[in-house]
Each structure stands twice: as structure tokens, then as C-alpha cells.
Amino acid sequence: MNQMIERVKTSSQKEKPSVDALGFGKYFSDYMFTMDYETEKGWHSPKITPYEPLVLDPSAMVFHYGQAVFEGLKAYRTDDGKALLFRPLKNIKRLNLSCERMSIPTLDEDLVMDAIHQLVELEKDWIPNGEGTSLYIRPFIIATEPYLGVRPSHSYKFMVILSPVGAYYSGQLNPVKIYVEDYYVRAVPGGVGHVKTSGNYAASLKAQNNAEELGFEQVLWLDAKEKKYIEEVGSMNIFFKINGEVITPKLNGSILSGITRDSVIELLKHWDVPVREERISLEDIFKAHANGDLEEVFGSGTAAVISPVGELKWGNESITVNDNKIGQLSFQIYDTITKIQLGRADDPFNWTFEV
Amino acid sequence: MNQMIERVKTSSQKEKPSVDALGFGKYFSDYMFTMDYETEKGWHSPKITPYEPLVLDPSAMVFHYGQAVFEGLKAYRTDDGKALLFRPLKNIKRLNLSCERMSIPTLDEDLVMDAIHQLVELEKDWIPNGEGTSLYIRPFIIATEPYLGVRPSHSYKFMVILSPVGAYYSGQLNPVKIYVEDYYVRAVPGGVGHVKTSGNYAASLKAQNNAEELGFEQVLWLDAKEKKYIEEVGSMNIFFKINGEVITPKLNGSILSGITRDSVIELLKHWDVPVREERISLEDIFKAHANGDLEEVFGSGTAAVISPVGELKWGNESITVNDNKIGQLSFQIYDTITKIQLGRADDPFNWTFEV
Ligand SMILES: Cc1ncc(COP(=O)(O)O)c(C=O)c1O
Ligand SMILES: Cc1ncc(COP(=O)(O)O)c(C=O)c1O
């Protein structure tokens, strides 16, 4: 079943950027993984090759009809020099879910796991050393057939590229200011918001830009039908701590099923903190705040792990959460997950995977 | 204001495909137009060059976050050998509308007009000769910056490529069988359905595939909120003739504003046929059919101009329209628009543009 992954050696290695210069997604390592698909052959020719440009016909379908899906996960360097991945199989399964929705042929999970494993092992030196840094792993698939008819492509390319990334927070976790978007929407049930396809992100840019111009860091998305219920914030899932209980929007077909979200829920259960997934109206959140019951708000995602929310602006109303300081539970979750990711804490859930 | 368009000559010309082999969007001409954008320079370096592959970094933003918009129009060969475009300025204006929604810098309309003009003139021999054939013109823009952060790209490429295409109908207009999709949705107000961005088409593939497997040619999309109101069919707008009156769904923020749709409306007004744009529930269409009032149904779009609908299936119900034959008005519209496009009839609206 398992196909052999061919290797092509690079003739020149890049200089690695300094930790301070890293930022996010600007630098790429020396190698990449590629695999091709044609209808008659299925997925074939898995290869690790030098990182190099793609050559595509201008009519390649990805440019026109947007068949493209991706994932994002990270490799972390432990204090004793090992490389750890965090729940990689979850990303691979979600990639296949994205494929199914977007009419892209699914991948063999074991092969993708092997590909990521081999690539990260080969590029281990690219995992940066500074606190909070990591090697971002970006698997993605694009439609490559040169054809302008609207139908699923007959050829695809799957790739994995690696980017060393800096710390999301310099120093402590900074609470973010969130703008509630009530005109633009991100997704709707029956659409594609529950999967990681490129078009979702393009559709979100305008609202994100508007929010930034108004001085906010992220957008809170409401449901497309009634503009009443909370979906996500930016590219993160969102949690609320109200009166000792934690709630997060239920997966309803338009919300991405975040792996960090899942980890937060498991962790809270493990700690016997009450946690529920349910439909949450923004009005109820504002009411809880008015009653003094809204204790903490935070986003969850691979990029920042936990992102405390300090302010929520909705139309003419604005509320400040927990005095614009990071909440105790938010910090505890952040601290525990990052320690597990770095191999500094026990991993009772078997979340980490050593490369 | 107008930038000079540079020319690079090709060293080899392709053989032109035979008219029978054309199909849609499979062959491309010898030249293409390209223009680049960087934040500091704006749109620059407009060029007509040999048709050639694009070389892009694997991290180019279009592959990941789907910032991509496009247009589609046609050049027609008249009986006396001239080349005519149909309402090209409408496409250029719609492209800029798509840019605005997708946070892509807009283009200078005159320059794009000039680019299309010059390119089609140079490639005039690529306009095929057979009845119903034309040269399909595909302007498009993609985000090219090598960067994985979610924000608008700082660099883009605008291109125009040309594809000789065959007749949509072999012989007479064939009524199509339509499947009403009541699970998947195409678009929602506040989203991006009203513009031509790649993600809309990727999102539509699964439903289209399902319909084909059930023996239908196209999908009829309902509104995402209530699944009650008619939006579009496949990649066409839709019209209903009921009791002598023509109605089409009102542009509501999730429907594409088709140029053929606009032409049909203008034509009907010119003919004093009552025509209205309004919200239309599918139930009302089925009722009109039950009462014997539903006379004709047809789709409108650049590809087929007019596509008569012979059957509509919604859940367990199915209706046949006009005995599955093309309606008289549908044919008259088709006949008039195609004759104007080919320079065979008067053009009282000034729709055609000679190259
Ligand atoms: C839209 C969206 N929501 C939520 C998330 C968080 O998901 P995860 O925790 O798997 O990174 C992401 C990022 O992947 C995202 O793109
Ligand atoms: C979704 C959609 N609706 C309608 C149309 C019809 O538009 P036009 O008449 O401008 O070709 C198209 C094709 O461009 C389309 O892609």
C-alpha cells in the first residue's frame, strides 16, 4: 500500500533567518514534498525535492475555479532537541474532509503522515530555537489541469512546505480587540465554511481590513442567516467563560472544527471544568457581561494557541472583558497546551508525535 | 494615463485545432496579455507575450487564500470577416467590482479595454470559422506574493488568455433538465456570490456532480437562508415566462449580475414584453405550472447565451416545461442576441464593439 517516497537532493542550502526576523510564513526551508494526481493514475510519484517554483499553465484550474484546500500544523523543538508534532493525524483527516467537500480526490493518510514525518526529519535544523518559535507545516492541494470548463479538475498537485515562524506573542499574551462584523459573512451551512478551502480566506479579507482600519485586531463572525449567533473570530474558534462554565459555538456546518478547539474541550473535561458546545447568541454574551457573569473570552487556533479577547465591539456598544487582562483559565489552558507541545509537561492524551 | 503595451514576439505558432475538436476551454492561442502589481509600483509592465507557463512560488497566496477573480466574454467573427466583442466594458466594470470585494487593486478600465482590443486583433486568426463558434476571452487576476499570513497580497498578476471554442449547441437548442439543490448552497448575502471569484465555482462542484449523477444537467440554486427563493441555475441567470410576463430573480447580493441577463431584460423592454426583477419562490413557479401558467423557463449566460429549461426536479416533484420544447420567446431572444453578436442584425443598443 505504502508508496516509496523518492528523494532529490538539493545542491545549495539557504541560510537560515535569525530568530528575530522570522515573523510568520515569510521564509521557507530547503525541501518540499510533492505528489501528483491524474484521473487514470490516482495519486502518484511522491517525492521530496528541493524547494522550487511551480510551473503551471495560465489556464490551470486553481487560478479560475479555486479548487484548493490546505492545512496548518507545527513542529516544535523540545529542550532536549527532539522534534514534536501536535495531533498531526487530526490535520490529515481534516484535509481529507476538505477534499471531499471540494471534489478533490482524497489522500492516503498513512502516506501523508509518512511524508510529513520524513520531510520534517530531513529539515529538523529548520525548527528554530527561540522561545515560542516553531516550524510551520503547510500541506496543500491545488487543481492543475489546463482547462476552463467548470467541473472538478482531472489533475492535482499535493505539496507540503515548511516555514520557520517566530513567537506569536512577544512577552506575555496580549488581549485582542474584536470587531463584530454584522454586514459581511464568512460562511453558511450548505457552503464550505466547515472546511479549509482557499476561497473562505479570500472572502474574509475585506471585513478583516475594515476592522483593522477601525483599530481592531480581529473580526467576530456571526451566522449568515440571522446575524445573531456567534461563529468564529478571525481564523480562530472562540470560547466564553460565564459564571464558571465554558461555552463554545457548536459545530453547525459553517464553523471550522479547530484542532486547538478540540484540545481545549478535552483539557477542560480532564480538569472537570464544565464545558458545553451550543448555539450562542451575541446578545446573551452582552447580557452576561451586563450581569457581571462574563469572566473570560478567548480564541483558539494553531497560530497563537490561545488568544485572550479584551474588548468586543458590536454596533455602538462595546464591552471590556476581564479588565482587558488575560484570564486565569485562559492562561492555564495556554500554558498547559504549549507545555505539552514542547514536551515540558505530561501528555495524558497522547497528543504529541515524535519525529 | 494610458500605459504603452509592450510586445514580445513568439518564435513558433501553434497549429489551430479543427472546428470539430474545439469544445470549450481546451485550446489556447499563441499570445497572452500580462500585467503585474506591487504595492509600491501599482499596476505596471503591461505586455503581450507568447502564451507560456506561469512560474510561481509554492507559497504564492492564490494557492492558499484564493484571492482570484475572473471574467468571460467572447469575440465573434462576422460574415464579412470582422471581429466583434459583445459589451466588453460591462465585463471590465464587473471585474473591478470583483476586485473591490476581494481586496484586489482595481484596474484602469481603458487600459484593460486596450489590452483586450490589441490582443484579439493580434490573434484574429484564432477566431474560429464554424457556425456558433467564437474566441473565448478570459481576463483574470491572481495573488502572487509568496507569503502565508492571511491578509491581502502585496503583488498580483493580471492576465488575458484566449481560447477558441466550439458551438454550445450542435444543431438546435436543447432544453436542459434541472435539479433543484436543497442542501448545498452557492452564496449568501454578505458573502461573495455577486462577484466572479474562483471560490464560488469550487464551492459549486459537489452539488453539480450530484445532479449529474442523478441524470440532470444543471443545478438550480436556492437562497441560503430559507431555501425558498430562486437564485441562479449552474453558471447562468434564470428567467420564467408566466402568463405572458417574464420574471427573473432580483439582484440581492448573492446573485451574479449577468451581462446576458441584462441584455435579455433590455431586449424585452425594447419589445414591450413585460419583464420584472423580483424575489421568486420556487413554490410559486410550481403553482404557476399547476395552473397551466408557466410558459417558458430559460437560463442566460455568455457560454450558451440562452439555455431553455425542459424539466425541473424539486424533491419528489418534477415538472415539465413547455412539453420539453424550446419556447417561442426563448428562441426569439436567442436568435436576436446571437445575430447582434455576429453582426447579422441591427444593434440598436450599441452592444457590439468592433476590434
Ligand atoms: C477559519 C478557521 N477557524 C479556526 C481555526 C483554528 O483551527 P486549528 O485549531 O485547527 O488551527 C482556523 C485555523 O486553522 C481557521 O482557519
Ligand atoms: C455564477 C454565474 N451566474 C451567471 C452567469 C452569467 O453571466 P454572463 O451573462 O455575464 O455570462 C455566469 C457566467 O458568467 C456565472 O458564472
mmCIF file of N, CA, C and O in Angstrom, chain A residues 225, chain B residues 222-229 279:
data_model
loop_
_atom_site.group_PDB
_atom_site.id
_atom_site.type_symbol
_atom_site.label_atom_id
_atom_site.label_comp_id
_atom_site.label_asym_id
_atom_site.label_seq_id
_atom_site.Cartn_x
_atom_site.Cartn_y
_atom_site.Cartn_z
ATOM 1 N N LYS A 225 -27.429 33.641 8.500
ATOM 2 C CA LYS A 225 -28.880 33.681 8.332
ATOM 3 C C LYS A 225 -29.544 34.754 9.170
ATOM 4 O O LYS A 225 -30.372 35.511 8.701
ATOM 5 N N LEU B 222 -30.965 27.599 -4.598
ATOM 6 C CA LEU B 222 -31.935 28.361 -3.801
ATOM 7 C C LEU B 222 -31.181 29.303 -2.867
ATOM 8 O O LEU B 222 -29.983 29.154 -2.645
ATOM 9 N N ASP B 223 -31.901 30.254 -2.300
ATOM 10 C CA ASP B 223 -31.264 31.179 -1.349
ATOM 11 C C ASP B 223 -30.782 30.387 -0.132
ATOM 12 O O ASP B 223 -31.405 29.399 0.278
ATOM 13 N N ALA B 224 -29.701 30.840 0.477
ATOM 14 C CA ALA B 224 -29.066 30.087 1.565
ATOM 15 C C ALA B 224 -29.835 30.202 2.877
ATOM 16 O O ALA B 224 -29.698 29.355 3.752
ATOM 17 N N LYS B 225 -30.643 31.242 3.006
ATOM 18 C CA LYS B 225 -31.287 31.462 4.298
ATOM 19 C C LYS B 225 -32.542 30.627 4.487
ATOM 20 O O LYS B 225 -32.728 29.985 5.500
ATOM 21 N N GLU B 226 -33.408 30.658 3.479
ATOM 22 C CA GLU B 226 -34.688 29.966 3.656
ATOM 23 C C GLU B 226 -34.860 28.788 2.715
ATOM 24 O O GLU B 226 -35.836 28.049 2.818
ATOM 25 N N LYS B 227 -33.956 28.634 1.769
ATOM 26 C CA LYS B 227 -34.062 27.575 0.748
ATOM 27 C C LYS B 227 -35.446 27.615 0.089
ATOM 28 O O LYS B 227 -36.084 26.582 -0.134
ATOM 29 N N LYS B 228 -35.899 28.811 -0.198
ATOM 30 C CA LYS B 228 -37.237 29.001 -0.774
ATOM 31 C C LYS B 228 -37.183 29.756 -2.091
ATOM 32 O O LYS B 228 -38.014 29.540 -2.971
ATOM 33 N N TYR B 229 -36.222 30.687 -2.176
ATOM 34 C CA TYR B 229 -36.216 31.610 -3.305
ATOM 35 C C TYR B 229 -35.158 31.226 -4.331
ATOM 36 O O TYR B 229 -34.084 30.738 -3.986
ATOM 37 N N ARG B 279 -38.112 38.927 -6.186
ATOM 38 C CA ARG B 279 -37.825 37.705 -5.444
ATOM 39 C C ARG B 279 -38.853 36.663 -5.870
ATOM 40 O O ARG B 279 -40.056 36.924 -5.865
#
